[in-house]
Amino acid sequence: LTKTWTDACASPTGATIVIPAGTYKCGVVEFKGPCKGPITFQVDGTLQAPTSPDGDSWITFCSFENLAVTGTGTFDGMGSAIYGKQKSKAVVTSRYHKTNWSFNFITNGHMEGVTSKDSKEFHVNVLGCKNLTISKFTVCAPADSPNTDGIHLGRSNGVQILDTKIGTGDDCISVGDGMEQLTVERVTCGPGHGISIGSLGQYAGEMPVKGIFVRNCTLVNTQNGVRIKSWPDQEANDVSDIHFEDIVLDNVDNPIIVDQMYCPSNLCKSKISNVSFKNIRGTCKLPEAITMTCSSAHPCTNVEMCDIDIKCTTGPAKAVCTNVKPVITGIMNPPGC
């Protein structure tokens, strides 16, 4: 593959690399630009990762413009061989994760149709990208597979995730620092931990997060629904212009969460503002359908809740809100805040 990539990258008219139907073992590889023309990486077969957990990323696309990853094939991370040996997320301290594949510093990229299976940790990591679209993508891993976020994004601008199905053992989509102008539409999540902004503020030098739009998504049997979470940060970080709209919940543990209580002694420096939750409906398993726990040092501001209708299957639902006074319009079930 490395030789084929080198030849394709040198073509001024662009090139298509095809992985035909079949099963192929593939070692750790980095496809690096810049290239002279656009590249299409078409995967119709199954690529299998090494069973060894060595390294941070299995397949990396790095530093070029005009990339398309397409096909009907599967990237099999072979994570089932090590899931029982991994530590739980509660004790993981490194910000680096073993990833099925990484998109690093890609401009004008498109991924469509392929499947990521049983990644050792993160399935897809997006870093430093501009104008990237992920569509008709499938993620599958067991519900108890640790740290297997479906798509993690950070320090990128202009990313779309569309018409995608994610079932995994951690966040279906997680948004890290520096993410701007992200659109998530028509995504089905479950099993998994929901769609999360954060955790943020865990590391020094983190960048603001703004312009996140999550619309027309369905969450089924997930631990969480839609969530914003932050840690105590060493430098102030702003989280703003975050919008969740037209969300369907089916048997979700914790549907709506804003959580700054990752912060010991309530010392969060992160500021959360201009957040809306609109037309969020469905069922939950735990009584606290809405939990908004903001910092006393920096209360959440300009929070809007409109047409919320969540029913608990185990008893009356309730809302618990601290250091936030949302503007409420339309239906509000459960009442509160």
mmCIF file of N, CA and C in Angstrom, residues 248-312:
data_model
loop_
_atom_site.group_PDB
_atom_site.id
_atom_site.type_symbol
_atom_site.label_atom_id
_atom_site.label_comp_id
_atom_site.label_asym_id
_atom_site.label_seq_id
_atom_site.Cartn_x
_atom_site.Cartn_y
_atom_site.Cartn_z
ATOM 1 N N VAL A 248 -34.510 12.554 19.198
ATOM 2 C CA VAL A 248 -35.398 11.490 19.667
ATOM 3 C C VAL A 248 -34.627 10.584 20.620
ATOM 4 N N LEU A 249 -35.214 10.335 21.787
ATOM 5 C CA LEU A 249 -34.594 9.509 22.821
ATOM 6 C C LEU A 249 -35.401 8.229 22.999
ATOM 7 N N ASP A 250 -34.721 7.099 23.034
ATOM 8 C CA ASP A 250 -35.390 5.813 23.242
ATOM 9 C C ASP A 250 -34.656 5.050 24.341
ATOM 10 N N ASN A 251 -35.223 5.098 25.558
ATOM 11 C CA ASN A 251 -34.671 4.347 26.687
ATOM 12 C C ASN A 251 -33.240 4.775 27.022
ATOM 13 N N VAL A 252 -33.039 6.072 27.113
ATOM 14 C CA VAL A 252 -31.730 6.655 27.423
ATOM 15 C C VAL A 252 -31.612 6.855 28.935
ATOM 16 N N ASP A 253 -30.456 6.556 29.501
ATOM 17 C CA ASP A 253 -30.282 6.727 30.949
ATOM 18 C C ASP A 253 -30.402 8.196 31.362
ATOM 19 N N ASN A 254 -29.542 9.053 30.792
ATOM 20 C CA ASN A 254 -29.443 10.463 31.188
ATOM 21 C C ASN A 254 -29.589 11.342 29.943
ATOM 22 N N PRO A 255 -30.782 11.812 29.620
ATOM 23 C CA PRO A 255 -30.999 12.452 28.320
ATOM 24 C C PRO A 255 -30.267 13.769 28.089
ATOM 25 N N ILE A 256 -30.332 14.705 29.046
ATOM 26 C CA ILE A 256 -29.727 16.029 28.858
ATOM 27 C C ILE A 256 -28.816 16.315 30.042
ATOM 28 N N ILE A 257 -27.541 16.577 29.750
ATOM 29 C CA ILE A 257 -26.570 16.820 30.816
ATOM 30 C C ILE A 257 -25.689 18.013 30.460
ATOM 31 N N VAL A 258 -25.566 18.939 31.392
ATOM 32 C CA VAL A 258 -24.489 19.930 31.373
ATOM 33 C C VAL A 258 -23.770 19.751 32.699
ATOM 34 N N ASP A 259 -22.507 19.376 32.654
ATOM 35 C CA ASP A 259 -21.811 18.963 33.872
ATOM 36 C C ASP A 259 -20.462 19.653 33.995
ATOM 37 N N GLN A 260 -20.395 20.631 34.894
ATOM 38 C CA GLN A 260 -19.108 21.226 35.243
ATOM 39 C C GLN A 260 -18.599 20.696 36.576
ATOM 40 N N MET A 261 -19.264 19.703 37.116
ATOM 41 C CA MET A 261 -18.846 19.166 38.403
ATOM 42 C C MET A 261 -17.726 18.147 38.281
ATOM 43 N N TYR A 262 -17.168 17.989 37.053
ATOM 44 C CA TYR A 262 -15.884 17.319 36.948
ATOM 45 C C TYR A 262 -14.849 18.147 37.711
ATOM 46 N N CYS A 263 -15.227 19.373 38.086
ATOM 47 C CA CYS A 263 -14.293 20.330 38.670
ATOM 48 C C CYS A 263 -14.273 20.218 40.190
ATOM 49 N N PRO A 264 -13.159 19.794 40.780
ATOM 50 C CA PRO A 264 -13.070 19.765 42.238
ATOM 51 C C PRO A 264 -13.270 21.157 42.827
ATOM 52 N N SER A 265 -13.993 21.252 43.925
ATOM 53 C CA SER A 265 -14.245 22.502 44.645
ATOM 54 C C SER A 265 -14.928 23.546 43.775
ATOM 55 N N ASN A 266 -15.542 23.111 42.662
ATOM 56 C CA ASN A 266 -16.299 24.020 41.795
ATOM 57 C C ASN A 266 -15.422 25.133 41.231
ATOM 58 N N LEU A 267 -14.185 24.813 40.849
ATOM 59 C CA LEU A 267 -13.231 25.816 40.384
ATOM 60 C C LEU A 267 -13.089 25.844 38.867
ATOM 61 N N CYS A 268 -14.113 25.470 38.141
ATOM 62 C CA CYS A 268 -14.042 25.488 36.681
ATOM 63 C C CYS A 268 -13.754 26.890 36.166
ATOM 64 N N LYS A 269 -12.857 26.978 35.198
ATOM 65 C CA LYS A 269 -12.636 28.224 34.475
ATOM 66 C C LYS A 269 -13.397 28.240 33.155
ATOM 67 N N SER A 270 -13.845 27.084 32.694
ATOM 68 C CA SER A 270 -14.588 27.027 31.442
ATOM 69 C C SER A 270 -15.895 27.803 31.573
ATOM 70 N N LYS A 271 -16.224 28.553 30.508
ATOM 71 C CA LYS A 271 -17.454 29.331 30.475
ATOM 72 C C LYS A 271 -18.379 28.752 29.407
ATOM 73 N N ILE A 272 -19.588 28.401 29.807
ATOM 74 C CA ILE A 272 -20.559 27.811 28.898
ATOM 75 C C ILE A 272 -21.674 28.819 28.660
ATOM 76 N N SER A 273 -21.898 29.177 27.381
ATOM 77 C CA SER A 273 -22.900 30.197 27.076
ATOM 78 C C SER A 273 -23.522 29.950 25.710
ATOM 79 N N ASN A 274 -24.710 30.535 25.505
ATOM 80 C CA ASN A 274 -25.425 30.448 24.230
ATOM 81 C C ASN A 274 -25.641 28.990 23.820
ATOM 82 N N VAL A 275 -26.411 28.295 24.640
ATOM 83 C CA VAL A 275 -26.701 26.876 24.431
ATOM 84 C C VAL A 275 -28.215 26.702 24.304
ATOM 85 N N SER A 276 -28.652 25.891 23.347
ATOM 86 C CA SER A 276 -30.087 25.649 23.221
ATOM 87 C C SER A 276 -30.391 24.162 23.099
ATOM 88 N N PHE A 277 -31.503 23.772 23.708
ATOM 89 C CA PHE A 277 -32.057 22.420 23.605
ATOM 90 C C PHE A 277 -33.494 22.578 23.112
ATOM 91 N N LYS A 278 -33.784 22.116 21.891
ATOM 92 C CA LYS A 278 -35.098 22.340 21.294
ATOM 93 C C LYS A 278 -35.675 21.048 20.719
ATOM 94 N N ASN A 279 -36.955 20.824 21.009
ATOM 95 C CA ASN A 279 -37.685 19.670 20.484
ATOM 96 C C ASN A 279 -36.933 18.366 20.755
ATOM 97 N N ILE A 280 -36.750 18.092 22.026
ATOM 98 C CA ILE A 280 -36.106 16.854 22.470
ATOM 99 C C ILE A 280 -37.171 16.004 23.152
ATOM 100 N N ARG A 281 -37.412 14.804 22.610
ATOM 101 C CA ARG A 281 -38.553 14.003 23.047
ATOM 102 C C ARG A 281 -38.186 12.528 23.151
ATOM 103 N N GLY A 282 -38.879 11.833 24.062
ATOM 104 C CA GLY A 282 -38.677 10.398 24.150
ATOM 105 C C GLY A 282 -38.711 9.894 25.571
ATOM 106 N N THR A 283 -38.015 8.773 25.813
ATOM 107 C CA THR A 283 -38.072 8.103 27.108
ATOM 108 C C THR A 283 -36.688 7.954 27.723
ATOM 109 N N CYS A 284 -36.680 7.934 29.055
ATOM 110 C CA CYS A 284 -35.432 7.715 29.787
ATOM 111 C C CYS A 284 -35.660 6.675 30.874
ATOM 112 N N LYS A 285 -34.561 6.090 31.363
ATOM 113 C CA LYS A 285 -34.652 5.057 32.397
ATOM 114 C C LYS A 285 -34.492 5.616 33.805
ATOM 115 N N LEU A 286 -33.693 6.676 33.964
ATOM 116 C CA LEU A 286 -33.415 7.228 35.286
ATOM 117 C C LEU A 286 -34.257 8.476 35.524
ATOM 118 N N PRO A 287 -34.619 8.760 36.767
ATOM 119 C CA PRO A 287 -35.527 9.878 37.053
ATOM 120 C C PRO A 287 -35.003 11.247 36.624
ATOM 121 N N GLU A 288 -33.694 11.481 36.738
ATOM 122 C CA GLU A 288 -33.152 12.798 36.401
ATOM 123 C C GLU A 288 -32.988 12.915 34.888
ATOM 124 N N ALA A 289 -34.069 13.309 34.236
ATOM 125 C CA ALA A 289 -34.044 13.436 32.782
ATOM 126 C C ALA A 289 -33.183 14.610 32.339
ATOM 127 N N ILE A 290 -33.130 15.649 33.173
ATOM 128 C CA ILE A 290 -32.330 16.836 32.859
ATOM 129 C C ILE A 290 -31.447 17.143 34.052
ATOM 130 N N THR A 291 -30.156 17.196 33.825
ATOM 131 C CA THR A 291 -29.200 17.571 34.867
ATOM 132 C C THR A 291 -28.304 18.664 34.315
ATOM 133 N N MET A 292 -28.422 19.858 34.879
ATOM 134 C CA MET A 292 -27.587 20.981 34.451
ATOM 135 C C MET A 292 -26.885 21.516 35.687
ATOM 136 N N THR A 293 -25.642 21.116 35.855
ATOM 137 C CA THR A 293 -24.863 21.458 37.036
ATOM 138 C C THR A 293 -23.715 22.353 36.610
ATOM 139 N N CYS A 294 -23.901 23.645 36.753
ATOM 140 C CA CYS A 294 -22.910 24.616 36.296
ATOM 141 C C CYS A 294 -22.081 25.126 37.470
ATOM 142 N N SER A 295 -20.989 25.767 37.151
ATOM 143 C CA SER A 295 -20.032 26.236 38.144
ATOM 144 C C SER A 295 -20.530 27.508 38.827
ATOM 145 N N SER A 296 -20.303 27.611 40.128
ATOM 146 C CA SER A 296 -20.649 28.851 40.832
ATOM 147 C C SER A 296 -19.719 29.984 40.431
ATOM 148 N N ALA A 297 -18.496 29.654 40.042
ATOM 149 C CA ALA A 297 -17.544 30.679 39.610
ATOM 150 C C ALA A 297 -17.919 31.249 38.252
ATOM 151 N N HIS A 298 -18.405 30.389 37.350
ATOM 152 C CA HIS A 298 -18.809 30.817 36.007
ATOM 153 C C HIS A 298 -20.129 30.131 35.657
ATOM 154 N N PRO A 299 -21.256 30.654 36.151
ATOM 155 C CA PRO A 299 -22.547 30.036 35.837
ATOM 156 C C PRO A 299 -22.800 29.986 34.329
ATOM 157 N N CYS A 300 -23.566 29.005 33.897
ATOM 158 C CA CYS A 300 -23.938 28.921 32.483
ATOM 159 C C CYS A 300 -24.886 30.073 32.149
ATOM 160 N N THR A 301 -24.701 30.704 30.992
ATOM 161 C CA THR A 301 -25.506 31.859 30.610
ATOM 162 C C THR A 301 -26.135 31.658 29.237
ATOM 163 N N ASN A 302 -27.257 32.340 29.023
ATOM 164 C CA ASN A 302 -27.975 32.305 27.743
ATOM 165 C C ASN A 302 -28.289 30.868 27.319
ATOM 166 N N VAL A 303 -28.924 30.144 28.225
ATOM 167 C CA VAL A 303 -29.343 28.770 27.946
ATOM 168 C C VAL A 303 -30.842 28.772 27.649
ATOM 169 N N GLU A 304 -31.234 28.130 26.565
ATOM 170 C CA GLU A 304 -32.632 28.088 26.150
ATOM 171 C C GLU A 304 -33.115 26.646 26.074
ATOM 172 N N MET A 305 -34.319 26.403 26.593
ATOM 173 C CA MET A 305 -34.948 25.087 26.495
ATOM 174 C C MET A 305 -36.345 25.271 25.922
ATOM 175 N N CYS A 306 -36.636 24.563 24.823
ATOM 176 C CA CYS A 306 -37.907 24.735 24.132
ATOM 177 C C CYS A 306 -38.467 23.381 23.718
ATOM 178 N N ASP A 307 -39.716 23.121 24.079
ATOM 179 C CA ASP A 307 -40.406 21.897 23.673
ATOM 180 C C ASP A 307 -39.618 20.643 24.059
ATOM 181 N N ILE A 308 -39.461 20.469 25.355
ATOM 182 C CA ILE A 308 -38.805 19.290 25.918
ATOM 183 C C ILE A 308 -39.892 18.373 26.473
ATOM 184 N N ASP A 309 -39.936 17.139 26.026
ATOM 185 C CA ASP A 309 -40.954 16.194 26.501
ATOM 186 C C ASP A 309 -40.306 14.823 26.687
ATOM 187 N N ILE A 310 -39.852 14.568 27.918
ATOM 188 C CA ILE A 310 -39.136 13.336 28.238
ATOM 189 C C ILE A 310 -39.889 12.607 29.349
ATOM 190 N N LYS A 311 -40.210 11.357 29.120
ATOM 191 C CA LYS A 311 -40.931 10.549 30.098
ATOM 192 C C LYS A 311 -40.012 9.453 30.630
ATOM 193 N N CYS A 312 -40.022 9.296 31.945
ATOM 194 C CA CYS A 312 -39.214 8.264 32.590
ATOM 195 C C CYS A 312 -40.027 6.974 32.694
#
